[in-house]
mmCIF file of C-alpha atoms and ligand atoms in Angstrom:
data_model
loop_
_atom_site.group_PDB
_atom_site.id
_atom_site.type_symbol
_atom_site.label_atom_id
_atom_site.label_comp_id
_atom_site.label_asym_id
_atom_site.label_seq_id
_atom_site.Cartn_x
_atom_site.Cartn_y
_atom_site.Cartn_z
ATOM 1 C CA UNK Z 1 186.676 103.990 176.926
ATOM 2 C CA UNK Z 2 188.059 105.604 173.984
ATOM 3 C CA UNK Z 3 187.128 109.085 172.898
ATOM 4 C CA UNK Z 4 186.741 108.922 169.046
ATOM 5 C CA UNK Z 5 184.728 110.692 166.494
ATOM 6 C CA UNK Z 6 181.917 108.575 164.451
ATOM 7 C CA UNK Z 7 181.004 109.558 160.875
ATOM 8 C CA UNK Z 8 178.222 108.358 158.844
ATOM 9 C CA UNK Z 9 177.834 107.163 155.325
ATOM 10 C CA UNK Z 10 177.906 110.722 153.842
ATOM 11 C CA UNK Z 11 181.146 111.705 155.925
ATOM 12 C CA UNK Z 12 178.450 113.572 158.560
ATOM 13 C CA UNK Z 13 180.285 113.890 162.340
ATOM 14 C CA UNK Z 14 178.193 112.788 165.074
ATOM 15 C CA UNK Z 15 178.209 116.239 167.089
ATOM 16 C CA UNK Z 16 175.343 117.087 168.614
ATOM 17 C CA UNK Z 17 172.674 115.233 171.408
ATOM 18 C CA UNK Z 18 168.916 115.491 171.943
ATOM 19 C CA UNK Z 19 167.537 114.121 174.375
ATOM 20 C CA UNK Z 20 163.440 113.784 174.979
ATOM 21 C CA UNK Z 21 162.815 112.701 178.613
ATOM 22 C CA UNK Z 22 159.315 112.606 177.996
ATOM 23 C CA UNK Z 23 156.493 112.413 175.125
ATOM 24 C CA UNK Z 24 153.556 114.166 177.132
ATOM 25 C CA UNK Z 25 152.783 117.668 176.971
ATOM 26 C CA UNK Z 26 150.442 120.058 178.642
ATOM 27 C CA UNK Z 27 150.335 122.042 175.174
ATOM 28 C CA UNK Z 28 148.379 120.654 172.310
ATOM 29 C CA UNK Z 29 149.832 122.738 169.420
ATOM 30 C CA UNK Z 30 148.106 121.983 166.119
ATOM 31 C CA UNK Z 31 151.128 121.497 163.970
ATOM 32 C CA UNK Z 32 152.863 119.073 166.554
ATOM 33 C CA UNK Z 33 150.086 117.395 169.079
ATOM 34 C CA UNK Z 34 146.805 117.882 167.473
ATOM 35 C CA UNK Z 35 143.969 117.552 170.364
ATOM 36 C CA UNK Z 36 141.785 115.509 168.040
ATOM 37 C CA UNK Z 37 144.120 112.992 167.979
ATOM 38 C CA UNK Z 38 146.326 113.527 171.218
ATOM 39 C CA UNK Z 39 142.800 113.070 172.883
ATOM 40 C CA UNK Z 40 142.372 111.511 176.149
ATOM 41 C CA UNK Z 41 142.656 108.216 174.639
ATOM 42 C CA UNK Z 42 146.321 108.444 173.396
ATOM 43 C CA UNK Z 43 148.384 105.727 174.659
ATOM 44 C CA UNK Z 44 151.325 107.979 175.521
ATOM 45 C CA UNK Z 45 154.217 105.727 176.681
ATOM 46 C CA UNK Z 46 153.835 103.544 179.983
ATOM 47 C CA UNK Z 47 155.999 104.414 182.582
ATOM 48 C CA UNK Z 48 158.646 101.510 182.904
ATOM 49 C CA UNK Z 49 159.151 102.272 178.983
ATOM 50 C CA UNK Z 50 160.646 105.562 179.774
ATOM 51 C CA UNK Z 51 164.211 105.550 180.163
ATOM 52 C CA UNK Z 52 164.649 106.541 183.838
ATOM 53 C CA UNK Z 53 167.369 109.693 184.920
ATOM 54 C CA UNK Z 54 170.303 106.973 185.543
ATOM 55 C CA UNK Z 55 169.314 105.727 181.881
ATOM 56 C CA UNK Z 56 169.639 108.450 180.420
ATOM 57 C CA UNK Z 57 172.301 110.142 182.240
ATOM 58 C CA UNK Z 58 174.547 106.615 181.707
ATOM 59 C CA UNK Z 59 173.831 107.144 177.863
ATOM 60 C CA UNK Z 60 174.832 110.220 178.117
ATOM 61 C CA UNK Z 61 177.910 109.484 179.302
ATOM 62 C CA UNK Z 62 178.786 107.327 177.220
ATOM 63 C CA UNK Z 63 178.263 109.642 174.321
ATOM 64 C CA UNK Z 64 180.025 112.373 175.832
ATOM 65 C CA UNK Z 65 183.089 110.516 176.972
ATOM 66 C CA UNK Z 66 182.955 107.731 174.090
ATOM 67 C CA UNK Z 67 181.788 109.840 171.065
ATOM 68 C CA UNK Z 68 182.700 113.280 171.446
ATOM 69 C CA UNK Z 69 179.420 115.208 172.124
ATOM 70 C CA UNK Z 70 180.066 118.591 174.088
ATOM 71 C CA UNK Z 71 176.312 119.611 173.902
ATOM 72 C CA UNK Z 72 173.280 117.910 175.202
ATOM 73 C CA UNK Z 73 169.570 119.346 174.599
ATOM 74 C CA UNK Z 74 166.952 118.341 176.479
ATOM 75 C CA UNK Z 75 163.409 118.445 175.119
ATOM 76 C CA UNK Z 76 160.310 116.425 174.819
ATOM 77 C CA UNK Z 77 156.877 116.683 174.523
ATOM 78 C CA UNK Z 78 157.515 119.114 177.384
ATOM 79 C CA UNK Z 79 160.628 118.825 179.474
ATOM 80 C CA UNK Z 80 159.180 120.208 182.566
ATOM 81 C CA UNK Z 81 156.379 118.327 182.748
ATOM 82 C CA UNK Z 82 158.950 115.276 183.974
ATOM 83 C CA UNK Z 83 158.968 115.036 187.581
ATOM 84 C CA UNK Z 84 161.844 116.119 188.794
ATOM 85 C CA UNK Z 85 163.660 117.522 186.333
ATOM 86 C CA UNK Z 86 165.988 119.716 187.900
ATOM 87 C CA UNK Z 87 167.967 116.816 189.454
ATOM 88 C CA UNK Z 88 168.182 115.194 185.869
ATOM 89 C CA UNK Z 89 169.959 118.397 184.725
ATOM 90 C CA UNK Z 90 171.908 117.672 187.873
ATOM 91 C CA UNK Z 91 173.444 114.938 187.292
ATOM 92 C CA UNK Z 92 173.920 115.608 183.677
ATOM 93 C CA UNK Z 93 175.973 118.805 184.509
ATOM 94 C CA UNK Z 94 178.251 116.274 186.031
ATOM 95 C CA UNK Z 95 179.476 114.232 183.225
ATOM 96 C CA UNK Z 96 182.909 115.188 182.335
ATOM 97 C CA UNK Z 97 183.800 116.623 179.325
ATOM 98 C CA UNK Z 98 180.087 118.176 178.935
ATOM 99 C CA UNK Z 99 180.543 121.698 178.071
ATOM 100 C CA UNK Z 100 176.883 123.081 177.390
ATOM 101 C CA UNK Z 101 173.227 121.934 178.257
ATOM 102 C CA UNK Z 102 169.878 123.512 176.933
ATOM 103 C CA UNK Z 103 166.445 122.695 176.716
ATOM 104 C CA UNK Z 104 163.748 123.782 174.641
ATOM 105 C CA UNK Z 105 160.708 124.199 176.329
ATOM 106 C CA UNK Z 106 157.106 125.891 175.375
ATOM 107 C CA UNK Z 107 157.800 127.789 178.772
ATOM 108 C CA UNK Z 108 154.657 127.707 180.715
ATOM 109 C CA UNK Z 109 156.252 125.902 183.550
ATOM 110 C CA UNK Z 110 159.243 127.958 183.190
ATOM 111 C CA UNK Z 111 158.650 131.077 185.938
ATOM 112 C CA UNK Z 112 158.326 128.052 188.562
ATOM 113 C CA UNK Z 113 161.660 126.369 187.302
ATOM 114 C CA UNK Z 114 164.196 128.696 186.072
ATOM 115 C CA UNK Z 115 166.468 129.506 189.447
ATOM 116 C CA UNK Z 116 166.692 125.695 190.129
ATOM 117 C CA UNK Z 117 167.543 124.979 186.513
ATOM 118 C CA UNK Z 118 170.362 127.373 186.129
ATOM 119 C CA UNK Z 119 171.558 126.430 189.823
ATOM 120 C CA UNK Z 120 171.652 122.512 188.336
ATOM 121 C CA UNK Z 121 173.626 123.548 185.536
ATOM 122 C CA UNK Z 122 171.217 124.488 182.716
ATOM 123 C CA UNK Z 123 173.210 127.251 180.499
ATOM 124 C CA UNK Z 124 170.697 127.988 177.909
ATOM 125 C CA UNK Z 125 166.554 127.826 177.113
ATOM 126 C CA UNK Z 126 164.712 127.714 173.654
ATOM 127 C CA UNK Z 127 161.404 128.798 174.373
ATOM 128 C CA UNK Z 128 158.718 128.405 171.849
ATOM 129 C CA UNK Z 129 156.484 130.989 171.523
ATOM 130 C CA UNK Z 130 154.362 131.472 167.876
ATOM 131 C CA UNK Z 131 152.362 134.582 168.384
ATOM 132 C CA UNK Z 132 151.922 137.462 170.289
ATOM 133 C CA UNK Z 133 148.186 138.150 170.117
ATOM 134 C CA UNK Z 134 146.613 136.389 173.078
ATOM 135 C CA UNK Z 135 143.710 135.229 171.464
ATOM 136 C CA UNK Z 136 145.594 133.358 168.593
ATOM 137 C CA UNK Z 137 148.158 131.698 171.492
ATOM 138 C CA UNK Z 138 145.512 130.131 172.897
ATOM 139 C CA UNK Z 139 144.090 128.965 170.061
ATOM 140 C CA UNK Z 140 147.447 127.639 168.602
ATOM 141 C CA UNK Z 141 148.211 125.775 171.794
ATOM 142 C CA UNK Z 142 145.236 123.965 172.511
ATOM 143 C CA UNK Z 143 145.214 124.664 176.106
ATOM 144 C CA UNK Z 144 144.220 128.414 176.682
ATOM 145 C CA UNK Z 145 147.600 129.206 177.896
ATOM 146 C CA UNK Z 146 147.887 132.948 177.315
ATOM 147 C CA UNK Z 147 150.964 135.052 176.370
ATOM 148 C CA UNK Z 148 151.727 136.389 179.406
ATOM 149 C CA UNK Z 149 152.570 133.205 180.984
ATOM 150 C CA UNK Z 150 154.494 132.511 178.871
ATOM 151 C CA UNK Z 151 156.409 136.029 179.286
ATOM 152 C CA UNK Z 152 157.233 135.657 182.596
ATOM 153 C CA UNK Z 153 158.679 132.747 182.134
ATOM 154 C CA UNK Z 154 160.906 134.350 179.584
ATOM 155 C CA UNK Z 155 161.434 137.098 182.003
ATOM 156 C CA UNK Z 156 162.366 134.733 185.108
ATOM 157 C CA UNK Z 157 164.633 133.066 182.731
ATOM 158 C CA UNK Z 158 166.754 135.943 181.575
ATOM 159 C CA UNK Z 159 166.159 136.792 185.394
ATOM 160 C CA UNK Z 160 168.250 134.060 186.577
ATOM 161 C CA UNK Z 161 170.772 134.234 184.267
ATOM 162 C CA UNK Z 162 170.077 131.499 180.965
ATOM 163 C CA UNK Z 163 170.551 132.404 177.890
ATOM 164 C CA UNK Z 164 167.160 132.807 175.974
ATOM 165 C CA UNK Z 165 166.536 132.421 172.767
ATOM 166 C CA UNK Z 166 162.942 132.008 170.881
ATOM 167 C CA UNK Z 167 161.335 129.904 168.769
ATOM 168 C CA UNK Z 168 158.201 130.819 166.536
ATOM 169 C CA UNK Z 169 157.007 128.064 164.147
ATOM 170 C CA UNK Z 170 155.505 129.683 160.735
ATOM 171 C CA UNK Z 171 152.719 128.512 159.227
ATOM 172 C CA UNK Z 172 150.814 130.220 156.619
ATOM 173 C CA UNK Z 173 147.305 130.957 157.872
ATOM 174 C CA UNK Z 174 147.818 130.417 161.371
ATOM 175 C CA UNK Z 175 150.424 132.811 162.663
ATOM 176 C CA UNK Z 176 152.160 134.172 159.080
ATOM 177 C CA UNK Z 177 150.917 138.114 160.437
ATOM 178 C CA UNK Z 178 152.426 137.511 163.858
ATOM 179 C CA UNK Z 179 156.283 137.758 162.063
ATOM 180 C CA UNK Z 180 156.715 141.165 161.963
ATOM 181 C CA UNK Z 181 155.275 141.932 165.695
ATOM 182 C CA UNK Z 182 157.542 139.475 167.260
ATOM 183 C CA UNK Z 183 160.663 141.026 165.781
ATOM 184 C CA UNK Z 184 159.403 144.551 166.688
ATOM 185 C CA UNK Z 185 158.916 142.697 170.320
ATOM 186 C CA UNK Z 186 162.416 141.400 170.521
ATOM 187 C CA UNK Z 187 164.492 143.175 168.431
ATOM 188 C CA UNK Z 188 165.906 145.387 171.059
ATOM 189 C CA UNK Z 189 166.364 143.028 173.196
ATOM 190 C CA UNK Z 190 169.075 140.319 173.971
ATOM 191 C CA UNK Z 191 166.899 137.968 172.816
ATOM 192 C CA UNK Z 192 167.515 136.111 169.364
ATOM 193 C CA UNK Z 193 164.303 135.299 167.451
ATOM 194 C CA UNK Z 194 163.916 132.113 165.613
ATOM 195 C CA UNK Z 195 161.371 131.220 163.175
ATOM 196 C CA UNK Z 196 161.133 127.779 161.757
ATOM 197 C CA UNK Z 197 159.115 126.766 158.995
ATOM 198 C CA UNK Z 198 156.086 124.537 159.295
ATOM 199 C CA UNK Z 199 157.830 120.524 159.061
ATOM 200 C CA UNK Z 200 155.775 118.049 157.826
ATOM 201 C CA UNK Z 201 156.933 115.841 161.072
ATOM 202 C CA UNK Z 202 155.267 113.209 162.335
ATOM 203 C CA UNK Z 203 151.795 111.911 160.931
ATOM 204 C CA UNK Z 204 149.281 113.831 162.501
ATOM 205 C CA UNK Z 205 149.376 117.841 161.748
ATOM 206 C CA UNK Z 206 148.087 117.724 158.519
ATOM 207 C CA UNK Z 207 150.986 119.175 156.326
ATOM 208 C CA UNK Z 208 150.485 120.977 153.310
ATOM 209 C CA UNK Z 209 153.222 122.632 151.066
ATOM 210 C CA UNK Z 210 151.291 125.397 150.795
ATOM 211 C CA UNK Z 211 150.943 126.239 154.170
ATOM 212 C CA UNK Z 212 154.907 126.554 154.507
ATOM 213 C CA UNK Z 213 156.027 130.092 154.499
ATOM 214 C CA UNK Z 214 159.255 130.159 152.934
ATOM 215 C CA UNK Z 215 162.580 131.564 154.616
ATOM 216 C CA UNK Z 216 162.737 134.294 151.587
ATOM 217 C CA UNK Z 217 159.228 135.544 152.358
ATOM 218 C CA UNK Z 218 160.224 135.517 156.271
ATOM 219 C CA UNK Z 219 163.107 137.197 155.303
ATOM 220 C CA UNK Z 220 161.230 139.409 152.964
ATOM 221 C CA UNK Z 221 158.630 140.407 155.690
ATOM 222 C CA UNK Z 222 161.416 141.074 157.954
ATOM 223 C CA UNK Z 223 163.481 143.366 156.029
ATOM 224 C CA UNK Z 224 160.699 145.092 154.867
ATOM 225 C CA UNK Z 225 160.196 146.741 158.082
ATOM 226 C CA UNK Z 226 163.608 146.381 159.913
ATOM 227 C CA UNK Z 227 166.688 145.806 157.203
ATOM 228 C CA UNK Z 228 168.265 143.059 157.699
ATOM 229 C CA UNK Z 229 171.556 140.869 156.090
ATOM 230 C CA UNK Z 230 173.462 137.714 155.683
ATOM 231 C CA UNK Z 231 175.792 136.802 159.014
ATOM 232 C CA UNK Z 232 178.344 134.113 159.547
ATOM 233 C CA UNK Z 233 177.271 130.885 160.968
ATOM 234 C CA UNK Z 234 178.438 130.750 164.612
ATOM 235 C CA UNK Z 235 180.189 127.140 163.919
ATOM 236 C CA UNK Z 236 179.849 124.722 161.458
ATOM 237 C CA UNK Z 237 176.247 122.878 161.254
ATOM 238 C CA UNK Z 238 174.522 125.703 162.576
ATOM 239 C CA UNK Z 239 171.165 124.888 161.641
ATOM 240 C CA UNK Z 240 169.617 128.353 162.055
ATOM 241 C CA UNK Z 241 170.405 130.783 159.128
ATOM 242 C CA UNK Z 242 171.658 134.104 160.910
ATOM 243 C CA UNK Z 243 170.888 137.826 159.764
ATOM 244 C CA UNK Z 244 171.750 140.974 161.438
ATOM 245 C CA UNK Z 245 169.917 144.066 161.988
ATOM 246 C CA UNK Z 246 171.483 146.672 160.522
ATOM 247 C CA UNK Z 247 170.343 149.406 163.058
ATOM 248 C CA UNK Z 248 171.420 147.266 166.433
ATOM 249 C CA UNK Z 249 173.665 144.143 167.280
ATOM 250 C CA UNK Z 250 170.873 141.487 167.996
ATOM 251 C CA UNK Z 251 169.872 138.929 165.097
ATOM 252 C CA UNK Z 252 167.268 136.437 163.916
ATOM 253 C CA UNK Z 253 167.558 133.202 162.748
ATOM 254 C CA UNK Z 254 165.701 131.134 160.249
ATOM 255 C CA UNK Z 255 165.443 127.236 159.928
ATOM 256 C CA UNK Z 256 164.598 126.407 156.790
ATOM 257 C CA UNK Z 257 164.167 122.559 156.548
ATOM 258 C CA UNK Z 258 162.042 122.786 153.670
ATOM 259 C CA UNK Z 259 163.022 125.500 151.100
ATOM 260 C CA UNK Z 260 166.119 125.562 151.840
ATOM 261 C CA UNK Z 261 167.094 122.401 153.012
ATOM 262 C CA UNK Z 262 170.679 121.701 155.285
ATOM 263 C CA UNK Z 263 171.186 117.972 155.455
ATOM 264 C CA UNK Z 264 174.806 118.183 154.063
ATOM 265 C CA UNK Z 265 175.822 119.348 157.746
ATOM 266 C CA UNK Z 266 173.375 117.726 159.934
ATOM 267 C CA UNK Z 267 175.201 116.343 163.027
ATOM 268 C CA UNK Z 268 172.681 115.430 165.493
ATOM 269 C CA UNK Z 269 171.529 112.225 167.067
ATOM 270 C CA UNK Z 270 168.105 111.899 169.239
ATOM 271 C CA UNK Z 271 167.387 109.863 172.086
ATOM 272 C CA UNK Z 272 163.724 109.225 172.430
ATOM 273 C CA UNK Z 273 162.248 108.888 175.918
ATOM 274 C CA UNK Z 274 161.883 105.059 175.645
ATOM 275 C CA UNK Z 275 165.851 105.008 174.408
ATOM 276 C CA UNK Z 276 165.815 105.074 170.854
ATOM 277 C CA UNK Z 277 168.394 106.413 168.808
ATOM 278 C CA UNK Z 278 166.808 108.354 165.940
ATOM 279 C CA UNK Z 279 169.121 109.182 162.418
ATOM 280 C CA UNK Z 280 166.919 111.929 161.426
ATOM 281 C CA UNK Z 281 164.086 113.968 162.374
ATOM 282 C CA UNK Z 282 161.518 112.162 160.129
ATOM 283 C CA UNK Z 283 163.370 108.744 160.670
ATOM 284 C CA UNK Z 284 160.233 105.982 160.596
ATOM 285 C CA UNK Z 285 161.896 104.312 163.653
ATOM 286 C CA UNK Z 286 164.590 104.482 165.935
ATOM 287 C CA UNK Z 287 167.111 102.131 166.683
ATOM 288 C CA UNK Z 288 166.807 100.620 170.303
ATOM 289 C CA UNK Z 289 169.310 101.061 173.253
ATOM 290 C CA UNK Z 290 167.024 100.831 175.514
ATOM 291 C CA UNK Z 291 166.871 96.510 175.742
ATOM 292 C CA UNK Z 292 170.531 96.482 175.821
ATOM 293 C CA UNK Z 293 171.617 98.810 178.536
ATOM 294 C CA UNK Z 294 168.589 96.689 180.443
ATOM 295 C CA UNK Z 295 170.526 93.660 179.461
ATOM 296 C CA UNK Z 296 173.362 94.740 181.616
ATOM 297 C CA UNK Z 297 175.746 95.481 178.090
ATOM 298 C CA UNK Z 298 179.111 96.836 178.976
ATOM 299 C CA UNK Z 299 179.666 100.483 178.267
ATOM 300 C CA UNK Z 300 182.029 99.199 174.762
ATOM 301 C CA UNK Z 301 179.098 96.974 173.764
ATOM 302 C CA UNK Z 302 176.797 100.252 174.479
ATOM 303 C CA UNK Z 303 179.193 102.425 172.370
ATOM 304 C CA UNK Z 304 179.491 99.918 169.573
ATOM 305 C CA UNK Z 305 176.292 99.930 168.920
ATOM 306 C CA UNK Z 306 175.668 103.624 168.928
ATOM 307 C CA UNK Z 307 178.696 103.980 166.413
ATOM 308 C CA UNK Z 308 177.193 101.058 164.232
ATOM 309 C CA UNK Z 309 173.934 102.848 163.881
ATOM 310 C CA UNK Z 310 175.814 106.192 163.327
ATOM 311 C CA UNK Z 311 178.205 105.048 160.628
ATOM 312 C CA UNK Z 312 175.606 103.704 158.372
ATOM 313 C CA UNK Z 313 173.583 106.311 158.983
ATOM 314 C CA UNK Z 314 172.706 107.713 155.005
ATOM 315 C CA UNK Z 315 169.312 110.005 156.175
ATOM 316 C CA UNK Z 316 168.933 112.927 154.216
ATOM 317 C CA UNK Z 317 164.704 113.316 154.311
ATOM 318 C CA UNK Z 318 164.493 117.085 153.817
ATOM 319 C CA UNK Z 319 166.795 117.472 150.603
ATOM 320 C CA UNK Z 320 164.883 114.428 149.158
ATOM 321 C CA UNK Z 321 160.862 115.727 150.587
ATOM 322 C CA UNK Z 322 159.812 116.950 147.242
ATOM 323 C CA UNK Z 323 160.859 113.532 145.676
ATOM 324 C CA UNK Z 324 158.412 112.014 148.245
ATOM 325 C CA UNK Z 325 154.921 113.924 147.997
ATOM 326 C CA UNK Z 326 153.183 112.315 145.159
ATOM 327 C CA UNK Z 327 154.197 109.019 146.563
ATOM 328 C CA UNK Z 328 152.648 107.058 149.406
ATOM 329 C CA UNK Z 329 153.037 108.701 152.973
ATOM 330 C CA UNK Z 330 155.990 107.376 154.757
ATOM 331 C CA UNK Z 331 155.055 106.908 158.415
ATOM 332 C CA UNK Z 332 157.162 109.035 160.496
ATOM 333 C CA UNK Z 333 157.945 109.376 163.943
ATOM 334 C CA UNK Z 334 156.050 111.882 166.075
ATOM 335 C CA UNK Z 335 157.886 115.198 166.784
ATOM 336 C CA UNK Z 336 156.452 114.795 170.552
ATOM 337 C CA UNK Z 337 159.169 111.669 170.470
ATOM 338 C CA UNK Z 338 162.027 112.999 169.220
ATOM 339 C CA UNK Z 339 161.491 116.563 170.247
ATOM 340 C CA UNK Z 340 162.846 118.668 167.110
HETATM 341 N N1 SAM C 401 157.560 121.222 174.090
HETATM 342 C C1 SAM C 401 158.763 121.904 173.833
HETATM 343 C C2 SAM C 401 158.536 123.122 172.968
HETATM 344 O O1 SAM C 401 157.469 123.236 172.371
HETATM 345 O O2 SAM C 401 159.429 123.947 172.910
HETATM 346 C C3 SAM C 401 159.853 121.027 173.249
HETATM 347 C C4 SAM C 401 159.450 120.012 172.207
HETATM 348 S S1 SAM C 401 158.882 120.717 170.677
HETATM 349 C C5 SAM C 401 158.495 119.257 169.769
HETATM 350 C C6 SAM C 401 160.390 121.321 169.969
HETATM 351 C C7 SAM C 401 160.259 122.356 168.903
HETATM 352 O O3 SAM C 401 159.682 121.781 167.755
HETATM 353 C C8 SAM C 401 159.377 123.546 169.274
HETATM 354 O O4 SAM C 401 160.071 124.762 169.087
HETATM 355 C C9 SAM C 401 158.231 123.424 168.320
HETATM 356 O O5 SAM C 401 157.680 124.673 168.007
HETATM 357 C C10 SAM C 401 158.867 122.737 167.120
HETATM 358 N N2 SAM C 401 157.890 122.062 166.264
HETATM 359 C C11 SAM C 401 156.930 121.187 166.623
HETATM 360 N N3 SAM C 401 156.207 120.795 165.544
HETATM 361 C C12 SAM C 401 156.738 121.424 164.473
HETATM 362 C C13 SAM C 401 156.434 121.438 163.071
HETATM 363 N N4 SAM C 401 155.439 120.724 162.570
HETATM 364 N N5 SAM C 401 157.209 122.202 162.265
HETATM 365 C C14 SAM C 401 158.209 122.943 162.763
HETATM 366 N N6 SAM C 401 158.558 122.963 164.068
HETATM 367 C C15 SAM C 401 157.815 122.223 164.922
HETATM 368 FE FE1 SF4 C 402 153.978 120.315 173.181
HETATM 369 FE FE2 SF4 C 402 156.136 121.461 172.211
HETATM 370 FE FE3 SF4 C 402 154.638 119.895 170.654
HETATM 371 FE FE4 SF4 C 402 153.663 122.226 171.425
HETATM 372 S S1 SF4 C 402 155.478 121.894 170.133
HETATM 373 S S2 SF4 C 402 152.576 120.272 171.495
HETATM 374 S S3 SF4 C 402 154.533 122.455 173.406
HETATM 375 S S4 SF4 C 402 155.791 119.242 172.399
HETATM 376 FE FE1 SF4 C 403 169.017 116.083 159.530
HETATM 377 FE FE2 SF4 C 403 167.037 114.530 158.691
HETATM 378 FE FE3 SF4 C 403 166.627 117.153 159.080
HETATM 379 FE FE4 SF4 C 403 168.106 116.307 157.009
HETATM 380 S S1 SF4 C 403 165.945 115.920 157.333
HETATM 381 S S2 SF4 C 403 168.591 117.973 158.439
HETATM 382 S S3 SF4 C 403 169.113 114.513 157.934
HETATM 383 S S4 SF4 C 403 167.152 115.637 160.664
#
């Protein structure tokens, strides 16, 4: 199979790989899986429509040896809500060429999973956390889960040996106060905080502009009580906008999809759990690979196909968003799909 680099339409390398192995979660946050609307009469995806662990892991594959990736996410709805999840990571770990897997997770399950995860070959965990106040947390994700679970599972997975890093979605309102106590909670760690303003994804959270809080005002907040400034990007692409702290080494990162938008270097492809290919994080649809490995394709007829939806790809949703608001919604996949 050869090992060749796909670019898209606006010269865009195909670099990086999510994968969602599920679209369930046992979280209901408001800004991703409302509960009004992820009642208990969502049709989530029927089994035999979910890609199975040799589906995946044979897509994988492919993209790894045939495309170039070196990294492979995995994420979800929740990732460890998938039965057996630690052997997926398993036999992902044993793909050659693959040189880092992560996951991002919302961590509740984590304190039961973390030593099997880093024994399968799991390097590094994003785990979502948006507030520190118990009473809030619960609130925000819909299923009285309280902070402290969620704690321990960031302390079994620094325990074991993962790399950890945090994710706190922003959204004005909700969780805008909780900025500054999370950095004063993690700024002397090893733990890099990363907030992530509020994405109008999917259909169902309600988006407002208004209820964005900008990356200056983060930053603003931020340095107002521990000075922070401007760091190099780790590599090129790096979604996450890096500042220092100025008294220690650690860092926090913003993502700034809306205000500050970063299509021009966005290099990732997502494979839903029923084996989509998605362009871009508020794509309408995916592109199916799912009917054709069932077919029995060969692996070149697999690859051709993921480097003909690649090289046309021309997606650039969040440098165009303001463009779209006054005009008719555009019906977007949901972020429990495609995973973020
Ligand atoms: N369930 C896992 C979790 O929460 O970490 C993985 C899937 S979740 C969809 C991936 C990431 O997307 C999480 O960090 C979550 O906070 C973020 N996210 C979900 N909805 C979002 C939104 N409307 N705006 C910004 N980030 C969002
Ligand atoms: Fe579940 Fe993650 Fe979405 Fe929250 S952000 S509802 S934990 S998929
Ligand atoms: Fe990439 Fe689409 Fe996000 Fe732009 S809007 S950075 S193309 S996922």
């Amino acid at each position: 199979m050869a090992n060749k680099r796909f670019y898209d339409q606006l010269g865009r390398p195909l670099r990086d790989l999510r994968i969602s192995v599920t679209d369930r979660c046992n979280f209901r946050c408001s800004y991703c899986m409302p509960s009004e609307i992820f009642d208990k009469d969502f049709m989530f995806l029927p089994r035999n429509e979910v890609l199975s662990f040799e589906e995946i892991t044979k897509l994988a594959t492919l993209f790894v040896e045939g495309a170039g990736i070196e990294k492979i996410r995995i994420t979800g709805g929740e990732p460890l809500v998938r039965k057996d999840l630690v052997k997926l990571i398993r036999m992902l770990s044993k793909i050659e060429g693959i040189k880092d897997i992560a996951m991002t997770t919302n961590g509740a399950l984590l304190k039961k999973h973390a030593l099997e995860l880093k024994d399968a070959g799991l390097q590094r965990v994003t785990i979502s956390l948006d507030s520190l106040n118990d009473e809030r947390f619960r609130k925000i994700n819909g299923r009285n889960v309280g902070v402290d679970q969620i704690l321990e599972g960031i302390e079994a997975a620094k325990n074991v040996g993962l790399q950890v890093k945090i994710n706190m979605v922003v959204q004005r309102g909700l969780n805008h106060e909780d900025i500054v106590p999370m950095v004063r909670y993690f700024k002397d760690t090893d733990i890099i905080l990363r907030f992530i303003e509020f994405m109008d994804v999917g259909n169902s959270n309600g988006w407002k502009l208004d209820q964005v809080v900008s990356k200056k005002e983060i930053f603003d907040r931020i340095n107002k009580e521990f000075p922070i400034e401007p760091i190099k990007p780790n590599y090129e692409g790096e979604v996450a906008t890096r500042f220092g702290f100025k008294d220690n080494d650690n860092e926090i990162g913003i993502i700034s999809s809306v205000t500050d938008a970063f299509c021009s270097n966005c290099q990732r492809a997502r494979l839903s759990a029923d084996g989509k290919l998605v362009t871009c994080l508020f794509a309408s649809e995916g592109h199916d690979l799912r009917d054709l490995l069932r077919s029995g394709a060969s692996d070149d007829q697999l690859l051709e196909r993921i480097a003909s939806i690649w090289t046309a790809r021309t997606d650039r949703y969040s440098e165009e968003r303001l463009l779209h608001t006054d005009k008719k919604q555009i019906r977007k996949i949901e972020m429990s799909h495609i995973g973020g």
